[in-house]
């Protein structure tokens, strides 16, 4: 089987879930409780202990923040429905194996970058991938890779003191872009983009992906995936990865053709991951072709399911060969949620769901933050693959993400949890709400479950990579006849 079992889930969800989880259980050594999914976690004999602890964690990382922690909530530690109280995606444990690599560049297709914000640049300036074909530091060509200061990374710090042309008080790549010594009007690397020093602006058609309206969404996405571990603000999920800002709109709403152009630019620039928390207003054939080109080059496109609490698919994440994510968040006790304790697996009120959901990501800021966190996790996966000498196709990366996810199933009773618990019926309440449906294995609410970054990296370390398989017809948006057989 040569392609990923990516669902026509609305048509064959149970069969797909059964086969996919059977594969993951056999390959990853996870016990199978039913034909359609893995056994619940063993809450009494917890899977993580002292040997799993990282030697250190970034100073600015709050380990009690549910989004990326492996810590457990004692009030839920006996509940398989609540994944034995594990609050988040275990990125903290994954960092014990890898914090990423500057060789992994994440292209962020969004609203551009807030170069002129000292606050953002304090975390992001030295994380931006600089095209050495257009901007050479003082030690080049004697030092071919441009690492003038010998710290193992080529970035803005290798240029030494430079004029602060954008006035933010920090040396950053826009200072190179605004400097005619570097932006000289010559396509030095002959790639068709003149002076593409640090990304590109497909909205204005120039070499400065500046967020001209100061919208901030693209910079927030960069924070989520790659913000530096320097003790300032927060840290990104892949703090040693780099990123390339690619401006495709002035907000997270973009034209599909610009998205497609951004994907191709990212591929030509050597990106290993493409991060797009976008909603496209058009669906040109070029968009799918660009994603297919990324897939063929083993580059994963991570896409947002969108933020309307709706089942409708969101473009471009709904296109073939994408890793589409939504958001799970905390569940507070209250009138309409009527629970005595807090949970960590509530479908975020500003996230979509449905037949294209692959996995759910703990986040607080809708599907956009989920996309940024997931892109950083894919950066960790790619970095780990490099360090362990494993080449992964885009398909295999998505298989690892799926097969290591922790299944979210509120429907199956156990000794601690009744079926479909956390009901919200409340006497006297104005509205009785109903939990989003879930079931063992894949479901349209949570996909294959909540991501587990640590399990992903361990799978690579232990060379437990699932095989590739795919149901590749009919296309998701294909118009099929109302009679006859479906191919």
Short mmCIF file of C-alpha atoms in Angstrom, two decimals:
data_model
loop_
_atom_site.label_atom_id
_atom_site.label_comp_id
_atom_site.label_asym_id
_atom_site.label_seq_id
_atom_site.Cartn_x
_atom_site.Cartn_y
_atom_site.Cartn_z
CA UNK A 1 0.00 0.00 0.00
CA UNK A 2 1.65 3.18 -1.15
CA UNK A 3 -0.58 5.95 0.06
CA UNK A 4 -2.08 7.10 3.35
CA UNK A 5 -5.44 5.80 4.49
CA UNK A 6 -6.87 9.28 4.50
CA UNK A 7 -10.57 9.02 4.92
CA UNK A 8 -13.53 9.27 2.77
CA UNK A 9 -14.76 9.08 6.34
CA UNK A 10 -18.31 10.11 5.79
CA UNK A 11 -18.72 7.11 3.48
CA UNK A 12 -16.57 4.48 5.11
CA UNK A 13 -15.78 5.77 8.59
CA UNK A 14 -16.19 2.56 10.57
CA UNK A 15 -14.28 0.41 8.11
CA UNK A 16 -11.56 3.03 7.89
CA UNK A 17 -11.29 3.42 11.64
CA UNK A 18 -11.14 -0.33 12.13
CA UNK A 19 -8.40 -0.87 9.58
CA UNK A 20 -6.36 2.16 10.59
CA UNK A 21 -6.43 1.41 14.29
CA UNK A 22 -5.73 -2.25 13.63
CA UNK A 23 -2.60 -1.18 11.78
CA UNK A 24 -1.51 1.21 14.51
CA UNK A 25 -2.11 -1.34 17.23
CA UNK A 26 -0.07 -4.03 15.49
CA UNK A 27 2.78 -1.72 14.53
CA UNK A 28 3.00 0.39 17.64
CA UNK A 29 2.31 -2.37 20.11
CA UNK A 30 -0.87 -0.89 21.47
CA UNK A 31 -3.38 -3.44 22.84
CA UNK A 32 -6.65 -3.71 20.99
CA UNK A 33 -9.80 -3.78 23.10
CA UNK A 34 -12.35 -3.78 20.28
CA UNK A 35 -12.35 -4.17 16.54
CA UNK A 36 -12.55 -0.41 16.09
CA UNK A 37 -10.02 1.02 18.50
CA UNK A 38 -7.23 0.62 21.05
CA UNK A 39 -7.78 -0.29 24.67
CA UNK A 40 -8.21 2.55 27.17
CA UNK A 41 -5.12 3.75 28.98
CA UNK A 42 -4.27 1.92 32.18
CA UNK A 43 -4.81 4.66 34.73
CA UNK A 44 -3.61 2.54 37.66
CA UNK A 45 -0.30 1.72 35.99
CA UNK A 46 0.60 4.99 34.35
CA UNK A 47 2.70 4.88 31.21
CA UNK A 48 5.14 7.69 32.16
CA UNK A 49 7.57 7.86 35.04
CA UNK A 50 10.91 9.27 36.11
CA UNK A 51 12.74 7.77 33.13
CA UNK A 52 10.55 9.79 30.77
CA UNK A 53 11.30 13.13 32.40
CA UNK A 54 13.32 15.65 30.35
CA UNK A 55 16.66 16.78 31.77
CA UNK A 56 15.48 20.39 31.61
CA UNK A 57 12.66 22.51 30.24
CA UNK A 58 12.62 26.05 28.82
CA UNK A 59 12.48 28.64 31.58
CA UNK A 60 9.40 30.34 30.18
CA UNK A 61 7.42 27.12 29.80
CA UNK A 62 4.56 26.74 32.27
CA UNK A 63 4.27 23.01 32.80
CA UNK A 64 0.86 23.40 34.40
CA UNK A 65 -0.53 24.89 31.20
CA UNK A 66 -2.68 22.11 29.79
CA UNK A 67 -1.83 22.66 26.13
CA UNK A 68 1.58 21.00 25.97
CA UNK A 69 2.08 19.26 29.28
CA UNK A 70 2.08 15.59 30.24
CA UNK A 71 1.06 16.32 33.83
CA UNK A 72 -2.09 14.68 35.18
CA UNK A 73 -5.02 16.18 37.01
CA UNK A 74 -5.43 14.12 40.21
CA UNK A 75 -9.21 14.66 40.13
CA UNK A 76 -9.37 12.85 36.78
CA UNK A 77 -6.51 10.38 37.20
CA UNK A 78 -8.86 7.38 37.43
CA UNK A 79 -10.93 8.31 34.38
CA UNK A 80 -10.15 6.58 31.06
CA UNK A 81 -12.62 8.94 29.39
CA UNK A 82 -10.35 11.79 30.47
CA UNK A 83 -7.20 9.96 29.34
CA UNK A 84 -6.37 9.29 32.99
CA UNK A 85 -6.16 12.99 33.69
CA UNK A 86 -3.28 13.76 31.31
CA UNK A 87 -3.91 17.41 30.57
CA UNK A 88 -2.16 17.93 27.27
CA UNK A 89 -0.08 16.74 24.36
CA UNK A 90 3.16 15.73 26.19
CA UNK A 91 5.37 18.15 24.29
CA UNK A 92 7.31 18.58 27.53
CA UNK A 93 8.41 14.94 27.39
CA UNK A 94 9.10 15.16 23.66
CA UNK A 95 11.55 17.99 24.37
CA UNK A 96 13.59 15.50 26.38
CA UNK A 97 14.33 13.78 23.05
CA UNK A 98 14.44 16.76 20.70
CA UNK A 99 13.78 20.49 20.75
CA UNK A 100 13.93 20.66 16.98
CA UNK A 101 16.68 21.59 14.56
CA UNK A 102 17.56 24.73 12.56
CA UNK A 103 17.75 22.40 9.54
CA UNK A 104 13.94 22.17 9.73
CA UNK A 105 12.32 25.27 8.26
CA UNK A 106 8.60 25.83 8.78
CA UNK A 107 7.00 28.06 6.14
CA UNK A 108 4.21 30.10 7.71
CA UNK A 109 1.61 31.17 5.14
CA UNK A 110 -0.36 33.94 6.78
CA UNK A 111 -0.67 37.71 7.27
CA UNK A 112 3.06 38.35 7.28
CA UNK A 113 5.33 39.22 10.16
CA UNK A 114 5.42 42.13 12.59
CA UNK A 115 9.07 43.00 12.01
CA UNK A 116 8.68 46.32 13.79
CA UNK A 117 7.44 44.92 17.07
CA UNK A 118 10.33 44.62 19.51
CA UNK A 119 8.19 42.28 21.59
CA UNK A 120 7.72 39.76 18.78
CA UNK A 121 11.22 40.17 17.38
CA UNK A 122 12.79 39.40 20.75
CA UNK A 123 11.49 35.85 20.26
CA UNK A 124 11.49 35.54 16.48
CA UNK A 125 14.28 37.61 14.88
CA UNK A 126 16.91 34.90 15.16
CA UNK A 127 14.46 32.17 14.14
CA UNK A 128 13.86 33.50 10.62
CA UNK A 129 15.39 31.48 7.79
CA UNK A 130 17.66 33.77 5.74
CA UNK A 131 18.35 32.93 2.11
CA UNK A 132 22.15 32.92 1.88
CA UNK A 133 21.81 33.06 -1.88
CA UNK A 134 20.56 36.65 -1.55
CA UNK A 135 22.15 37.87 1.69
CA UNK A 136 25.70 36.83 2.54
CA UNK A 137 27.18 37.54 6.00
CA UNK A 138 30.72 38.94 6.39
CA UNK A 139 32.41 35.54 6.71
CA UNK A 140 30.97 34.19 3.45
CA UNK A 141 32.28 32.54 1.26
CA UNK A 142 35.15 31.52 3.55
CA UNK A 143 32.50 30.01 5.81
CA UNK A 144 30.23 28.45 3.21
CA UNK A 145 27.20 27.94 5.44
CA UNK A 146 27.31 31.50 6.77
CA UNK A 147 27.67 30.51 10.43
CA UNK A 148 30.08 33.33 11.23
CA UNK A 149 29.75 33.08 15.01
CA UNK A 150 30.11 29.30 15.05
CA UNK A 151 26.98 28.57 17.05
CA UNK A 152 25.73 25.97 14.59
CA UNK A 153 22.97 28.15 13.14
CA UNK A 154 22.92 30.61 10.24
CA UNK A 155 20.68 33.49 11.20
CA UNK A 156 20.61 37.26 11.65
CA UNK A 157 23.21 37.09 14.42
CA UNK A 158 25.86 36.06 11.88
CA UNK A 159 25.68 39.48 10.20
CA UNK A 160 27.16 41.26 13.21
CA UNK A 161 26.22 44.90 13.89
CA UNK A 162 23.85 46.16 11.19
CA UNK A 163 21.86 49.41 10.80
CA UNK A 164 18.48 49.28 12.54
CA UNK A 165 16.51 50.41 9.50
CA UNK A 166 13.05 49.58 10.85
CA UNK A 167 13.64 51.23 14.21
CA UNK A 168 12.61 48.41 16.53
CA UNK A 169 15.89 48.40 18.43
CA UNK A 170 16.68 44.82 17.41
CA UNK A 171 18.71 43.39 14.56
CA UNK A 172 16.22 41.47 12.45
CA UNK A 173 15.93 40.25 8.86
CA UNK A 174 13.88 43.26 7.72
CA UNK A 175 16.98 45.37 8.41
CA UNK A 176 18.58 43.36 5.60
CA UNK A 177 15.51 43.63 3.38
CA UNK A 178 15.47 47.44 3.73
CA UNK A 179 19.19 47.75 3.09
CA UNK A 180 20.07 48.35 -0.60
CA UNK A 181 23.36 46.55 -0.05
CA UNK A 182 21.30 43.37 0.18
CA UNK A 183 18.07 44.29 -1.63
CA UNK A 184 19.96 45.29 -4.75
CA UNK A 185 17.34 44.44 -7.36
CA UNK A 186 19.28 41.40 -8.59
CA UNK A 187 18.03 37.82 -8.47
CA UNK A 188 21.36 36.51 -7.21
CA UNK A 189 20.22 32.93 -6.70
CA UNK A 190 18.23 32.86 -9.99
CA UNK A 191 15.11 31.38 -8.43
CA UNK A 192 12.71 33.88 -9.97
CA UNK A 193 12.22 35.90 -6.78
CA UNK A 194 14.34 39.03 -6.69
CA UNK A 195 15.95 39.61 -3.29
CA UNK A 196 13.94 36.97 -1.45
CA UNK A 197 16.10 37.44 1.63
CA UNK A 198 13.61 36.31 4.28
CA UNK A 199 10.33 35.17 2.80
CA UNK A 200 8.02 36.81 0.27
CA UNK A 201 4.87 38.93 0.09
CA UNK A 202 2.36 37.50 -2.38
CA UNK A 203 -0.21 40.17 -1.50
CA UNK A 204 1.96 43.14 -2.47
CA UNK A 205 4.25 41.21 -4.78
CA UNK A 206 7.55 42.17 -3.17
CA UNK A 207 10.32 40.75 -1.00
CA UNK A 208 9.14 42.11 2.36
CA UNK A 209 6.49 39.95 4.08
CA UNK A 210 5.74 42.79 6.52
CA UNK A 211 2.33 42.68 8.21
CA UNK A 212 1.45 46.14 6.90
CA UNK A 213 -1.92 46.33 8.68
CA UNK A 214 -0.37 45.06 11.94
CA UNK A 215 -2.96 42.31 12.11
CA UNK A 216 -0.62 40.01 14.01
CA UNK A 217 -2.03 36.62 13.09
CA UNK A 218 1.05 35.45 11.22
CA UNK A 219 3.34 36.54 14.03
CA UNK A 220 1.17 34.70 16.53
CA UNK A 221 1.43 31.60 14.38
CA UNK A 222 5.22 31.91 14.41
CA UNK A 223 5.15 32.23 18.19
CA UNK A 224 3.10 29.05 18.48
CA UNK A 225 5.44 26.92 16.39
CA UNK A 226 8.99 28.31 16.70
CA UNK A 227 9.35 31.08 19.34
CA UNK A 228 12.81 30.97 20.86
CA UNK A 229 13.54 29.44 24.26
CA UNK A 230 15.21 32.54 25.65
CA UNK A 231 13.31 33.23 28.86
CA UNK A 232 11.09 35.83 27.21
CA UNK A 233 7.31 35.55 26.79
CA UNK A 234 6.43 31.99 25.75
CA UNK A 235 8.29 29.29 23.85
CA UNK A 236 7.26 27.69 20.58
CA UNK A 237 6.61 23.99 20.22
CA UNK A 238 9.74 23.57 18.07
CA UNK A 239 12.07 26.16 19.63
CA UNK A 240 15.13 25.17 17.60
CA UNK A 241 13.37 25.10 14.25
CA UNK A 242 13.49 28.06 11.86
CA UNK A 243 10.64 29.64 9.90
CA UNK A 244 10.03 31.48 6.67
CA UNK A 245 7.28 34.13 6.67
CA UNK A 246 5.15 33.99 3.51
CA UNK A 247 2.48 36.67 3.30
CA UNK A 248 -0.60 35.48 1.40
CA UNK A 249 -3.16 37.93 2.81
CA UNK A 250 -3.62 40.79 5.25
CA UNK A 251 -5.43 38.48 7.69
CA UNK A 252 -6.05 34.75 7.96
CA UNK A 253 -8.50 35.06 5.05
CA UNK A 254 -6.67 34.51 1.80
CA UNK A 255 -7.16 33.93 -1.90
CA UNK A 256 -6.61 30.32 -2.90
CA UNK A 257 -4.31 31.25 -5.76
CA UNK A 258 -2.01 33.20 -3.42
CA UNK A 259 -2.02 30.25 -1.06
CA UNK A 260 -0.93 28.00 -3.93
CA UNK A 261 1.84 30.40 -4.92
CA UNK A 262 2.98 30.53 -1.30
CA UNK A 263 3.19 26.75 -1.10
CA UNK A 264 5.34 26.57 -4.23
CA UNK A 265 7.59 29.35 -2.95
CA UNK A 266 7.96 27.50 0.35
CA UNK A 267 8.95 24.32 -1.47
CA UNK A 268 11.46 26.17 -3.64
CA UNK A 269 12.88 27.75 -0.47
CA UNK A 270 13.50 24.38 1.17
CA UNK A 271 10.71 24.34 3.75
CA UNK A 272 10.19 21.03 5.54
CA UNK A 273 6.74 21.91 6.97
CA UNK A 274 4.01 24.23 5.68
CA UNK A 275 1.83 25.89 8.30
CA UNK A 276 -1.44 27.45 7.15
CA UNK A 277 -4.07 28.58 9.61
CA UNK A 278 -6.05 30.07 6.74
CA UNK A 279 -9.52 30.28 5.34
CA UNK A 280 -9.40 30.53 1.56
CA UNK A 281 -12.18 32.35 -0.28
CA UNK A 282 -11.47 30.58 -3.56
CA UNK A 283 -10.55 27.04 -4.52
CA UNK A 284 -8.52 27.12 -7.73
CA UNK A 285 -7.11 23.87 -9.07
CA UNK A 286 -3.66 25.32 -8.36
CA UNK A 287 -4.28 24.99 -4.62
CA UNK A 288 -4.68 21.22 -4.76
CA UNK A 289 -1.81 20.90 -7.23
CA UNK A 290 0.46 22.87 -4.91
CA UNK A 291 -0.46 20.65 -1.95
CA UNK A 292 0.12 17.59 -4.12
CA UNK A 293 3.56 18.96 -5.00
CA UNK A 294 4.34 19.32 -1.30
CA UNK A 295 3.11 15.80 -0.61
CA UNK A 296 5.26 14.44 -3.41
CA UNK A 297 8.29 16.17 -1.87
CA UNK A 298 7.50 14.73 1.57
CA UNK A 299 6.49 18.12 2.99
CA UNK A 300 3.47 18.07 5.32
CA UNK A 301 0.87 20.82 4.94
CA UNK A 302 -0.74 21.44 8.35
CA UNK A 303 -4.13 23.16 8.00
CA UNK A 304 -6.78 24.67 10.24
CA UNK A 305 -10.27 23.18 10.41
CA UNK A 306 -11.51 26.79 10.99
CA UNK A 307 -13.35 28.51 13.79
CA UNK A 308 -17.12 28.47 13.28
CA UNK A 309 -18.07 25.49 15.48
CA UNK A 310 -19.44 23.99 12.28
CA UNK A 311 -19.14 20.70 10.42
CA UNK A 312 -18.47 22.35 7.08
CA UNK A 313 -14.99 21.78 5.59
CA UNK A 314 -12.59 24.70 5.50
CA UNK A 315 -10.37 25.50 2.54
CA UNK A 316 -7.53 24.87 1.99
CA UNK A 317 -7.29 22.40 4.90
CA UNK A 318 -10.11 20.31 3.40
CA UNK A 319 -8.11 19.54 0.27
CA UNK A 320 -6.42 16.18 -0.27
CA UNK A 321 -3.09 15.36 1.40
CA UNK A 322 -3.37 17.88 4.23
CA UNK A 323 -3.04 17.31 7.97
CA UNK A 324 -6.22 19.02 9.17
CA UNK A 325 -6.52 19.78 12.89
CA UNK A 326 -9.05 21.20 15.28
CA UNK A 327 -8.87 22.29 18.91
CA UNK A 328 -9.73 20.75 22.25
CA UNK A 329 -9.67 22.86 25.36
CA UNK A 330 -10.63 22.96 29.02
CA UNK A 331 -14.15 22.26 30.22
CA UNK A 332 -15.15 24.48 33.10
CA UNK A 333 -17.87 23.70 35.59
CA UNK A 334 -20.84 25.97 34.97
CA UNK A 335 -24.49 26.33 34.11
CA UNK A 336 -24.43 24.75 30.66
CA UNK A 337 -21.66 22.29 31.43
CA UNK A 338 -22.87 21.21 34.85
CA UNK A 339 -19.79 19.30 35.93
CA UNK A 340 -18.09 19.20 39.30
CA UNK A 341 -14.56 19.06 37.87
CA UNK A 342 -12.70 20.61 35.01
CA UNK A 343 -11.79 18.55 31.97
CA UNK A 344 -9.32 19.03 29.14
CA UNK A 345 -11.06 17.42 26.16
CA UNK A 346 -13.89 19.81 25.33
CA UNK A 347 -14.24 20.61 21.66
CA UNK A 348 -13.27 24.25 21.46
CA UNK A 349 -16.26 26.49 20.82
CA UNK A 350 -14.34 28.18 18.02
CA UNK A 351 -13.20 25.16 16.05
CA UNK A 352 -14.74 23.16 13.23
CA UNK A 353 -15.11 19.41 13.08
CA UNK A 354 -16.41 16.83 10.62
CA UNK A 355 -15.24 14.34 8.06
CA UNK A 356 -11.87 15.96 7.40
CA UNK A 357 -10.66 16.05 11.02
CA UNK A 358 -7.48 14.01 11.44
CA UNK A 359 -6.55 14.83 15.06
CA UNK A 360 -7.34 17.28 17.84
CA UNK A 361 -4.75 19.58 19.39
CA UNK A 362 -4.97 21.13 22.87
CA UNK A 363 -5.11 24.91 22.43
CA UNK A 364 -6.83 27.95 23.84
CA UNK A 365 -7.07 30.15 20.74
CA UNK A 366 -9.22 28.17 18.33
CA UNK A 367 -7.97 26.16 15.39
CA UNK A 368 -5.30 28.71 14.55
CA UNK A 369 -3.28 28.03 17.67
CA UNK A 370 -3.90 24.32 17.17
CA UNK A 371 -2.37 24.64 13.70
CA UNK A 372 0.68 26.45 15.05
CA UNK A 373 1.24 23.93 17.83
CA UNK A 374 0.76 21.00 15.43
CA UNK A 375 3.17 22.50 12.90
CA UNK A 376 5.79 22.79 15.62
CA UNK A 377 5.18 19.17 16.59
CA UNK A 378 5.68 18.13 12.96
CA UNK A 379 8.91 20.14 13.12
CA UNK A 380 9.94 18.03 16.11
CA UNK A 381 9.06 14.88 14.17
CA UNK A 382 11.16 15.95 11.18
CA UNK A 383 14.04 16.92 13.48
CA UNK A 384 13.90 13.59 15.30
CA UNK A 385 13.81 11.73 12.01
CA UNK A 386 17.00 13.52 10.95
CA UNK A 387 18.75 12.75 14.24
CA UNK A 388 17.75 9.07 14.19
CA UNK A 389 18.59 8.62 10.52
CA UNK A 390 15.01 7.98 9.43
CA UNK A 391 13.60 9.42 6.22
CA UNK A 392 9.87 10.05 6.48
CA UNK A 393 7.46 10.70 3.67
CA UNK A 394 4.64 13.17 4.27
CA UNK A 395 2.36 10.17 4.37
CA UNK A 396 4.42 8.48 7.08
CA UNK A 397 4.47 11.64 9.20
CA UNK A 398 0.67 11.76 9.09
CA UNK A 399 0.50 8.05 9.90
CA UNK A 400 2.68 8.60 12.97
CA UNK A 401 0.52 11.52 14.09
CA UNK A 402 -2.62 9.42 13.70
CA UNK A 403 -1.34 6.16 15.13
CA UNK A 404 0.10 7.73 18.30
CA UNK A 405 -2.92 9.92 19.11
CA UNK A 406 -4.81 9.18 22.32
CA UNK A 407 -8.34 8.16 21.40
CA UNK A 408 -11.09 10.36 22.83
CA UNK A 409 -14.09 8.14 23.47
CA UNK A 410 -16.88 9.17 25.82
CA UNK A 411 -19.29 6.54 24.52
CA UNK A 412 -17.77 3.34 25.91
CA UNK A 413 -18.46 2.76 29.62
CA UNK A 414 -15.84 1.48 32.03
CA UNK A 415 -15.57 0.91 35.78
CA UNK A 416 -15.09 4.60 36.40
CA UNK A 417 -16.99 6.37 33.59
CA UNK A 418 -20.57 5.74 32.44
CA UNK A 419 -21.34 5.91 28.74
CA UNK A 420 -21.75 9.41 27.34
CA UNK A 421 -20.96 11.01 30.66
CA UNK A 422 -20.53 14.70 31.38
CA UNK A 423 -24.12 15.20 30.34
CA UNK A 424 -25.30 18.76 30.60
CA UNK A 425 -28.95 18.29 31.48
CA UNK A 426 -29.62 20.62 34.37
CA UNK A 427 -32.99 21.05 36.09
CA UNK A 428 -34.14 24.60 35.70
CA UNK A 429 -31.50 25.50 33.13
CA UNK A 430 -32.59 27.47 30.13
CA UNK A 431 -30.92 25.06 27.71
CA UNK A 432 -29.97 21.41 27.93
CA UNK A 433 -26.88 20.88 25.82
CA UNK A 434 -25.56 17.63 24.38
CA UNK A 435 -21.94 16.58 24.18
CA UNK A 436 -20.47 16.31 20.70
CA UNK A 437 -20.63 12.63 19.68
CA UNK A 438 -17.60 10.39 19.97
CA UNK A 439 -16.90 6.69 19.59
CA UNK A 440 -13.95 4.30 19.71
CA UNK A 441 -11.44 5.02 16.97
CA UNK A 442 -12.00 7.79 14.48
CA UNK A 443 -14.98 10.06 14.84
CA UNK A 444 -15.98 13.31 13.19
CA UNK A 445 -15.58 15.31 16.40
CA UNK A 446 -12.04 14.48 17.47
CA UNK A 447 -10.61 12.62 14.48
CA UNK A 448 -8.25 9.97 15.81
CA UNK A 449 -7.93 11.70 19.16
CA UNK A 450 -5.65 14.12 20.96
CA UNK A 451 -2.09 14.33 19.71
CA UNK A 452 0.75 12.96 21.81
CA UNK A 453 4.07 14.48 20.78
CA UNK A 454 6.15 12.23 23.03
CA UNK A 455 4.68 9.07 21.54
CA UNK A 456 5.42 10.39 18.05
CA UNK A 457 9.10 10.97 18.80
CA UNK A 458 9.44 7.61 20.56
CA UNK A 459 7.93 5.88 17.54
CA UNK A 460 10.62 7.40 15.34
CA UNK A 461 13.39 6.65 17.85
CA UNK A 462 12.31 3.04 18.01
CA UNK A 463 11.83 2.81 14.23
CA UNK A 464 8.14 2.00 14.65
CA UNK A 465 6.90 3.80 11.53
CA UNK A 466 3.50 2.67 10.23
CA UNK A 467 3.16 1.58 6.59
CA UNK A 468 1.71 3.88 3.99
CA UNK A 469 -1.80 3.32 2.75
CA UNK A 470 -4.52 5.44 1.26
CA UNK A 471 -8.07 5.30 0.02
CA UNK A 472 -7.46 7.76 -2.80
CA UNK A 473 -10.79 7.86 -4.60
CA UNK A 474 -13.21 9.40 -4.95
CA UNK A 475 -11.78 12.87 -4.40
CA UNK A 476 -13.31 14.71 -1.48
CA UNK A 477 -15.02 17.30 -3.67
CA UNK A 478 -15.78 14.96 -6.58
CA UNK A 479 -19.34 15.07 -7.93
CA UNK A 480 -20.54 11.48 -8.21
CA UNK A 481 -23.58 10.21 -10.13
CA UNK A 482 -26.73 9.42 -8.19
CA UNK A 483 -26.94 5.97 -9.78
CA UNK A 484 -24.40 3.26 -10.40
CA UNK A 485 -21.32 2.26 -8.43
CA UNK A 486 -18.94 4.62 -6.66
CA UNK A 487 -15.39 3.91 -7.81
#
